[in-house]
CSV table of N, CA and C in Angstrom, one decimal:
chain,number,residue,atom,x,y,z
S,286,UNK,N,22.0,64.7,62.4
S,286,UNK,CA,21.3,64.2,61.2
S,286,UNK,C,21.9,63.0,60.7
S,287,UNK,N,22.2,62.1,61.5
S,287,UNK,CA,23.1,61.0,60.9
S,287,UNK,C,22.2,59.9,60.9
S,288,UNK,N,20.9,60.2,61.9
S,288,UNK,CA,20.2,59.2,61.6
S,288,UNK,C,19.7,59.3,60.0
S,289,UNK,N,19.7,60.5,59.1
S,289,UNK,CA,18.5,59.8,58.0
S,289,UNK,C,19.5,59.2,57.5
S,290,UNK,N,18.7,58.6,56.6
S,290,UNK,CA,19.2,57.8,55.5
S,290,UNK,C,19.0,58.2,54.1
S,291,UNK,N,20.1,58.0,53.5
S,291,UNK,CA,19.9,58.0,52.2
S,291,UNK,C,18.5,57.0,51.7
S,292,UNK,N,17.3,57.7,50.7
S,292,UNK,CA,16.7,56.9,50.7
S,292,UNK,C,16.8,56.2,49.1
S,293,UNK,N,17.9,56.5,48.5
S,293,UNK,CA,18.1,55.8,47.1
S,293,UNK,C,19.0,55.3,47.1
S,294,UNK,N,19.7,54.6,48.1
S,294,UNK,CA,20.8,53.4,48.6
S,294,UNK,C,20.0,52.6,49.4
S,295,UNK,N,20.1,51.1,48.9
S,295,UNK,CA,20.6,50.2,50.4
S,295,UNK,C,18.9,49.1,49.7
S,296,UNK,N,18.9,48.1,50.5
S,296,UNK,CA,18.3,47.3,49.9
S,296,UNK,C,16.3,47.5,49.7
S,297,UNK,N,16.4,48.7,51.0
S,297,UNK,CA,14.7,48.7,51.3
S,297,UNK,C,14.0,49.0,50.5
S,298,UNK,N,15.0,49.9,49.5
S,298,UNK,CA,14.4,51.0,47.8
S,298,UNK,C,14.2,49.8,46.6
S,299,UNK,N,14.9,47.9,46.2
S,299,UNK,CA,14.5,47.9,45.8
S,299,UNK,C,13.4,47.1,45.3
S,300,UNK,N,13.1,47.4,44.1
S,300,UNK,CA,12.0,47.3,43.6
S,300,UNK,C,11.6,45.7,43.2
S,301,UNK,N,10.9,44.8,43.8
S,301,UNK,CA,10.8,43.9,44.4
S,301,UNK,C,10.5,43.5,42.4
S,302,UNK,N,11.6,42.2,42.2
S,302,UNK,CA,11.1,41.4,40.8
S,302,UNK,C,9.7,41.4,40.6
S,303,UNK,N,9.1,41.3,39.5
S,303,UNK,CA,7.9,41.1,39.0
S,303,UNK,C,8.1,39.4,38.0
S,304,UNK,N,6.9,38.5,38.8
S,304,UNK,CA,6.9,37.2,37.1
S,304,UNK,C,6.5,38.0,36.1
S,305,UNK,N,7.1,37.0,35.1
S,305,UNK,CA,6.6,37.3,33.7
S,305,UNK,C,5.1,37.2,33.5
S,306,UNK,N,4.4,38.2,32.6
S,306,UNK,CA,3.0,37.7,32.5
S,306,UNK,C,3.0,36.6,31.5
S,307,UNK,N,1.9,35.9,31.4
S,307,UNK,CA,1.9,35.2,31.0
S,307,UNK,C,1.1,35.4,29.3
S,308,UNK,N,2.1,34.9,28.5
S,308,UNK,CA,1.8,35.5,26.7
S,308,UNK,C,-0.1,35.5,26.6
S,309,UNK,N,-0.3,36.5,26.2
S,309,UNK,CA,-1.8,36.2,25.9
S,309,UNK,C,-1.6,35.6,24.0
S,310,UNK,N,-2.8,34.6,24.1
S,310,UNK,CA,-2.6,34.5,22.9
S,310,UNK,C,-3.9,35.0,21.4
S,311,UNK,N,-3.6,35.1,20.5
S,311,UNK,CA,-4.2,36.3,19.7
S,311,UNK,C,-4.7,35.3,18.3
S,312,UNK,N,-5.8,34.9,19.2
S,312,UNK,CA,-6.7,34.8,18.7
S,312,UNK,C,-7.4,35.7,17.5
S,313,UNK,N,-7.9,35.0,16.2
S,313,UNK,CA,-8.4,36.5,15.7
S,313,UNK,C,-9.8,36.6,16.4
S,314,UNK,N,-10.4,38.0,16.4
S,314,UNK,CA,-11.5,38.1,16.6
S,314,UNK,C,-12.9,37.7,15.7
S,315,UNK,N,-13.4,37.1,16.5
S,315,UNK,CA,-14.7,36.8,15.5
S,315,UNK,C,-15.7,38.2,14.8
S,316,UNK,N,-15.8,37.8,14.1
S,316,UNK,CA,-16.8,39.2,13.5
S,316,UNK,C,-18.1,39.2,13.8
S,317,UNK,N,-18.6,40.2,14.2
S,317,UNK,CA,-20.0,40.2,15.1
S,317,UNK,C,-21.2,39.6,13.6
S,318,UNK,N,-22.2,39.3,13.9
S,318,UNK,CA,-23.2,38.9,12.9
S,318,UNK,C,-23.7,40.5,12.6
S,319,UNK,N,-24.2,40.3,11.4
S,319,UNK,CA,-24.7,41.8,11.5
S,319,UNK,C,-26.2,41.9,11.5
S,320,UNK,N,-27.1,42.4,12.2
S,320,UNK,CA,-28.5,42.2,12.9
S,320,UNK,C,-29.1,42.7,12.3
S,321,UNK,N,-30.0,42.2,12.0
S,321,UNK,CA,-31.5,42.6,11.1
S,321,UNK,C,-32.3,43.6,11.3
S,322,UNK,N,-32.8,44.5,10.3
S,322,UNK,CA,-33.6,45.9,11.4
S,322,UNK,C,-34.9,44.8,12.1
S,323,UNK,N,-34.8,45.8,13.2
S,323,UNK,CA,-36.7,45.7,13.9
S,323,UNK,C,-37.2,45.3,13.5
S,324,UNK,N,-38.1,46.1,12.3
S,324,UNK,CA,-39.2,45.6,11.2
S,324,UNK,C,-38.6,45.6,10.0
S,325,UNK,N,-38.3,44.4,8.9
S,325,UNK,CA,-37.4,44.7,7.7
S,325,UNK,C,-38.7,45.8,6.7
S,326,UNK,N,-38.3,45.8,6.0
S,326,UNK,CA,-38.8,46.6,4.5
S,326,UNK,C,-39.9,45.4,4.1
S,327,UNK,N,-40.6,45.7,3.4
S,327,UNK,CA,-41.6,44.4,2.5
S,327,UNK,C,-40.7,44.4,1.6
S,328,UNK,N,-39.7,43.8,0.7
S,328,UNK,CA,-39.8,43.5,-0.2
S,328,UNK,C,-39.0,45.0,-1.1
S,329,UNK,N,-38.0,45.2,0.1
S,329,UNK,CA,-37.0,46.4,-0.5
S,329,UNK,C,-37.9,48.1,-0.1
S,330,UNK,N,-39.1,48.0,0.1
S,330,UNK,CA,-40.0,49.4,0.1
S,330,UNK,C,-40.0,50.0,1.4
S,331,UNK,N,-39.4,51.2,1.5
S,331,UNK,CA,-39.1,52.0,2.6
S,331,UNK,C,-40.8,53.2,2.8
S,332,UNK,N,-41.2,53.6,3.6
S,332,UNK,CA,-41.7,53.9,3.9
S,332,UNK,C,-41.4,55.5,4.8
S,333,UNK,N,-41.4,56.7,3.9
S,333,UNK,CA,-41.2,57.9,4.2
S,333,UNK,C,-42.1,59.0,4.8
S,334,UNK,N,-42.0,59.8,5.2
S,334,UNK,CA,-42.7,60.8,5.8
S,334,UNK,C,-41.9,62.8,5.1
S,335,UNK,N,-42.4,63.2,4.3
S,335,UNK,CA,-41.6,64.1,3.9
S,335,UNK,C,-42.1,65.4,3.8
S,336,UNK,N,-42.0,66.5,4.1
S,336,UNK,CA,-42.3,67.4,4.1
S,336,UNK,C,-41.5,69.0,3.9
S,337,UNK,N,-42.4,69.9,3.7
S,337,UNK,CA,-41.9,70.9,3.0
S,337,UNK,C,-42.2,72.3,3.7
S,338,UNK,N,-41.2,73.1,4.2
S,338,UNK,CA,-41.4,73.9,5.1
S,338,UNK,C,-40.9,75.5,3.8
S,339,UNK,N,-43.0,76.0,3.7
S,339,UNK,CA,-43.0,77.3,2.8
S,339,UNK,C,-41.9,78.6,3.1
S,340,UNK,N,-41.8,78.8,4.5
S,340,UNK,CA,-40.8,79.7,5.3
S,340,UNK,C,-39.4,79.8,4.5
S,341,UNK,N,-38.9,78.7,4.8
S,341,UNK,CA,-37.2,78.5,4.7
S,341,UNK,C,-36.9,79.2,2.8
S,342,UNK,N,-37.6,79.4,2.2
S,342,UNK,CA,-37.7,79.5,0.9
S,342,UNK,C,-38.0,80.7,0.1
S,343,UNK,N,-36.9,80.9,-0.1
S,343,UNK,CA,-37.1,82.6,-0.6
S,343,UNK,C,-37.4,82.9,-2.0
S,344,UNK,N,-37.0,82.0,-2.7
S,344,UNK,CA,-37.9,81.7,-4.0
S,344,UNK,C,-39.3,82.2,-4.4
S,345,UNK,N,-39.2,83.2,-5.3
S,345,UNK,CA,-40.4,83.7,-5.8
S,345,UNK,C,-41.2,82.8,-6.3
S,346,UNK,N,-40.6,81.6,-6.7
S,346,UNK,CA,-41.4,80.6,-7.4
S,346,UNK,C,-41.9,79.1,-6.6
S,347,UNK,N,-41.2,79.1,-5.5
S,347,UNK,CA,-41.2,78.3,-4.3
S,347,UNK,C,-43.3,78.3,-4.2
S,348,UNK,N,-43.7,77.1,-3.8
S,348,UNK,CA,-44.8,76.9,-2.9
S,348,UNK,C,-45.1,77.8,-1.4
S,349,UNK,N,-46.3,78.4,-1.8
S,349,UNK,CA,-46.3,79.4,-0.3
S,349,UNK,C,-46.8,78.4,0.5
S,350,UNK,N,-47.2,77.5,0.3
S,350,UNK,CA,-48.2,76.5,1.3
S,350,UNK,C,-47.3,75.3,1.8
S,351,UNK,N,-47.4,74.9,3.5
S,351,UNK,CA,-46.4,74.3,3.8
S,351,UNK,C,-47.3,72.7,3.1
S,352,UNK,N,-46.5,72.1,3.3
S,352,UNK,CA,-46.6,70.6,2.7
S,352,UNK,C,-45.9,69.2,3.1
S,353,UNK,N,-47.2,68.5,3.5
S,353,UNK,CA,-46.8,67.1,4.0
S,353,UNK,C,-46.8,66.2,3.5
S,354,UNK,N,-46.2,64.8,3.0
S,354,UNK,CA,-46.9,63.5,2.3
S,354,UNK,C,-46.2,62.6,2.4
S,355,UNK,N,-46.7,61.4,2.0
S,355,UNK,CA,-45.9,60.3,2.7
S,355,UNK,C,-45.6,59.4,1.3
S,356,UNK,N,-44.8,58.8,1.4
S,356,UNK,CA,-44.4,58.1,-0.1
S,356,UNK,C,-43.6,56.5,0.6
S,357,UNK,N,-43.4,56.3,-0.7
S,357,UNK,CA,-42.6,54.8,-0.5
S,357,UNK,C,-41.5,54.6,-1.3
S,358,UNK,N,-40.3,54.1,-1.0
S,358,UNK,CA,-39.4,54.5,-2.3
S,358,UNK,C,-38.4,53.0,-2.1
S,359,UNK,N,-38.0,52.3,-2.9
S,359,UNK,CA,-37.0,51.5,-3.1
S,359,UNK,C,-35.7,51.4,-1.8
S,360,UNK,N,-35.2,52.9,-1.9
S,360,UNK,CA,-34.1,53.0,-1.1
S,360,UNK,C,-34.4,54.5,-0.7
S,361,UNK,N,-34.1,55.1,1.0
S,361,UNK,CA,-34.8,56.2,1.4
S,361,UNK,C,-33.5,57.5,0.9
S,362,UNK,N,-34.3,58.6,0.3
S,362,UNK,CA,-33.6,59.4,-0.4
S,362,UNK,C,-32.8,59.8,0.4
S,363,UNK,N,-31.6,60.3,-0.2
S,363,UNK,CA,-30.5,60.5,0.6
S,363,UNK,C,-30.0,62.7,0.3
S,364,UNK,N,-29.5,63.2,1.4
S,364,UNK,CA,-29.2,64.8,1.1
S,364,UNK,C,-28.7,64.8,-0.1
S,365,UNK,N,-29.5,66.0,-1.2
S,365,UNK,CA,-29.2,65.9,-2.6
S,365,UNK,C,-30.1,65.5,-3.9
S,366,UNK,N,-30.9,63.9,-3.6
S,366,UNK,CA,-31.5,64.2,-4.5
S,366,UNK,C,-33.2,64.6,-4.4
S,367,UNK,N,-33.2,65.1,-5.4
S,367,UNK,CA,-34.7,65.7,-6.2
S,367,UNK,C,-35.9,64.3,-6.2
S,368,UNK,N,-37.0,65.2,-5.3
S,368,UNK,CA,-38.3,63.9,-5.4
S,368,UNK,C,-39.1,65.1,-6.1
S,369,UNK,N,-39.8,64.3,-6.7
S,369,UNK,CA,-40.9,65.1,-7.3
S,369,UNK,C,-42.5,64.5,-6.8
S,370,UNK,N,-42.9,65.6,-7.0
S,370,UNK,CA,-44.4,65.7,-6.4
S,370,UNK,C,-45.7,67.0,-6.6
S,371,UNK,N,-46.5,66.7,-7.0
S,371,UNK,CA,-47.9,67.4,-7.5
S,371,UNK,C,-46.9,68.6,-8.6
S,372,UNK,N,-46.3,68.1,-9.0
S,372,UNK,CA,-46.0,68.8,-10.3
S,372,UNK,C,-44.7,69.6,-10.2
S,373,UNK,N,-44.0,69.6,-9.0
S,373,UNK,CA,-43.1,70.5,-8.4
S,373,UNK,C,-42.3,69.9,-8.1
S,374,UNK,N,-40.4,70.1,-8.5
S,374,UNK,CA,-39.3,69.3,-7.4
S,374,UNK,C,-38.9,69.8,-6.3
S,375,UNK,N,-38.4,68.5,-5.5
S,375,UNK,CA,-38.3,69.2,-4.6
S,375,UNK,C,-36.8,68.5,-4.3
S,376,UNK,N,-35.7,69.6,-3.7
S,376,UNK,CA,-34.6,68.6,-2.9
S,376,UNK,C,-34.5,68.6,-1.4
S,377,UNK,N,-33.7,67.3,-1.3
S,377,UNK,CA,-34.0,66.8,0.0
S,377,UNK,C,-32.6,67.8,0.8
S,378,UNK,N,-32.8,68.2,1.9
S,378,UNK,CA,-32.2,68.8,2.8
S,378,UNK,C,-31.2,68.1,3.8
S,379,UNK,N,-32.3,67.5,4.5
S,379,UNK,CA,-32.5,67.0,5.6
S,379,UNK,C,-32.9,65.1,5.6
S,380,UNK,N,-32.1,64.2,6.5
S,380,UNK,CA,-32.9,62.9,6.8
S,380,UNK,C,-32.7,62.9,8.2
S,381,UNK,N,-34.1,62.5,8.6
S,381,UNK,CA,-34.0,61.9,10.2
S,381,UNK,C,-34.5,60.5,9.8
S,382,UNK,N,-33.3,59.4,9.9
S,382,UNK,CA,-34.3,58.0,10.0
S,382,UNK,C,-34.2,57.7,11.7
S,383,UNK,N,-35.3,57.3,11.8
S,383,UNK,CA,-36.2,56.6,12.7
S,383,UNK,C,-35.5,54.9,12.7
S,384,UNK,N,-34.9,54.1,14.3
S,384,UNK,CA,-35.0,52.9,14.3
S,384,UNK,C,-36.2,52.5,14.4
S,385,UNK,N,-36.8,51.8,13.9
S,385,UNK,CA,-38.5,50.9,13.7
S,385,UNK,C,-38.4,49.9,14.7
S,386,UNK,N,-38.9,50.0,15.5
S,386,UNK,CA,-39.7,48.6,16.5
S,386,UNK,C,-41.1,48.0,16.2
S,387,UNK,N,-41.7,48.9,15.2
S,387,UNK,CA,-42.6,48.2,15.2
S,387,UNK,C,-43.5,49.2,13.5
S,388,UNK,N,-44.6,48.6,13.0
S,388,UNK,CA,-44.6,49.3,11.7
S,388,UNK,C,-45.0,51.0,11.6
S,389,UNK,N,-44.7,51.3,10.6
S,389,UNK,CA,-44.1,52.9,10.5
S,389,UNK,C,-43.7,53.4,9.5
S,390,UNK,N,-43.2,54.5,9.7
S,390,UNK,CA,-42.3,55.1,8.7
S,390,UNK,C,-40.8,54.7,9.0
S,391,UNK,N,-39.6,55.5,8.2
S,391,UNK,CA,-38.4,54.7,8.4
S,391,UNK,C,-37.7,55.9,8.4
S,392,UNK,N,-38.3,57.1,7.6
S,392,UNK,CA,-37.6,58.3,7.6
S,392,UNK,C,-38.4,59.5,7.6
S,393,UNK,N,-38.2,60.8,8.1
S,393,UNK,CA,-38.7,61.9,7.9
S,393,UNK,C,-37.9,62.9,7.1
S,394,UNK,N,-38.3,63.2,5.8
S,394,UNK,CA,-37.1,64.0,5.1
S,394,UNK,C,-37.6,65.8,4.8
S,395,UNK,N,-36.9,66.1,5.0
S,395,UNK,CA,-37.0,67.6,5.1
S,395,UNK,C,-36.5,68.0,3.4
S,396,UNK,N,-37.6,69.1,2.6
S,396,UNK,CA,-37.2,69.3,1.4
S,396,UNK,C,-37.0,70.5,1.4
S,397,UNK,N,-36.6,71.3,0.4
S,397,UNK,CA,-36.6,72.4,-0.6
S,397,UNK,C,-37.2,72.4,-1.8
S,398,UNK,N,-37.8,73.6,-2.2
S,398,UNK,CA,-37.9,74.0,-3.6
S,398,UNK,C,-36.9,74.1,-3.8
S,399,UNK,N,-37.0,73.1,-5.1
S,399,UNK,CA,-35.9,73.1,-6.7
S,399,UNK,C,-36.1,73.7,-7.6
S,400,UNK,N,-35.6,74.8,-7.8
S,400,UNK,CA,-36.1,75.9,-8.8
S,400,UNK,C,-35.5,75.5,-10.8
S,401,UNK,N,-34.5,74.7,-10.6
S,401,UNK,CA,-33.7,74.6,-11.4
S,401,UNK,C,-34.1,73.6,-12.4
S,402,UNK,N,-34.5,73.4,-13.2
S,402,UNK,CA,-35.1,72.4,-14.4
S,402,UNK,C,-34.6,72.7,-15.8
């Protein structure tokens, strides 16, 4: 066994210099533009789709009849507050917004009976 060789002695092990890289330089990053929706708002007015599922509501005083309607609002309600409608509040559960490509609604909001007044 005299032929092996040690293989962490002797010149073949080493590890061949590396150049230096070369400094990258650090630039700041530009900040991306920030992009316009699809279809903007008219004039701040969102355009909703909202509805009211009679099921989920155990409320004696709750709406037995389910219920759809569409509204328009400033800014699209957000989980929490209270829209009112045909005489009854309602709170919001749920938001699905929709990206718009073309004209539409912007959101579909899922409510609850608001029993509390």
């Amino acid at each position: 066994m005299e032929d092996d060789k040690d293989l962490t002695e002797g010149p073949e092990t080493e590890k061949p210099k590396r150049k230096p890289r070369a400094k990258r330089s650090k630039k700041p990053a530009a900040p991306m533009p920030a992009l316009p929706p699809a279809s903007s708002a008219v004039s701040g007015i969102y355009k909703v789709q909202i509805f009211y599922l009679a099921a989920r509501n155990t409320n004696p005083k709750a709406p037995v009849k389910d219920a759809l309607w569409f509204a328009t609002y400033p800014i699209i309600p957000r989980v929490g507050d209270c829209l009112f409608h045909d005489g009854i509040y309602y709170q919001v559960e749920r938001v699905f917004l929709y990206e718009n490509m073309g004209p539409g609604w912007y959101a579909d909001i899922e409510v609850t009976f608001y029993g509390r007044r």
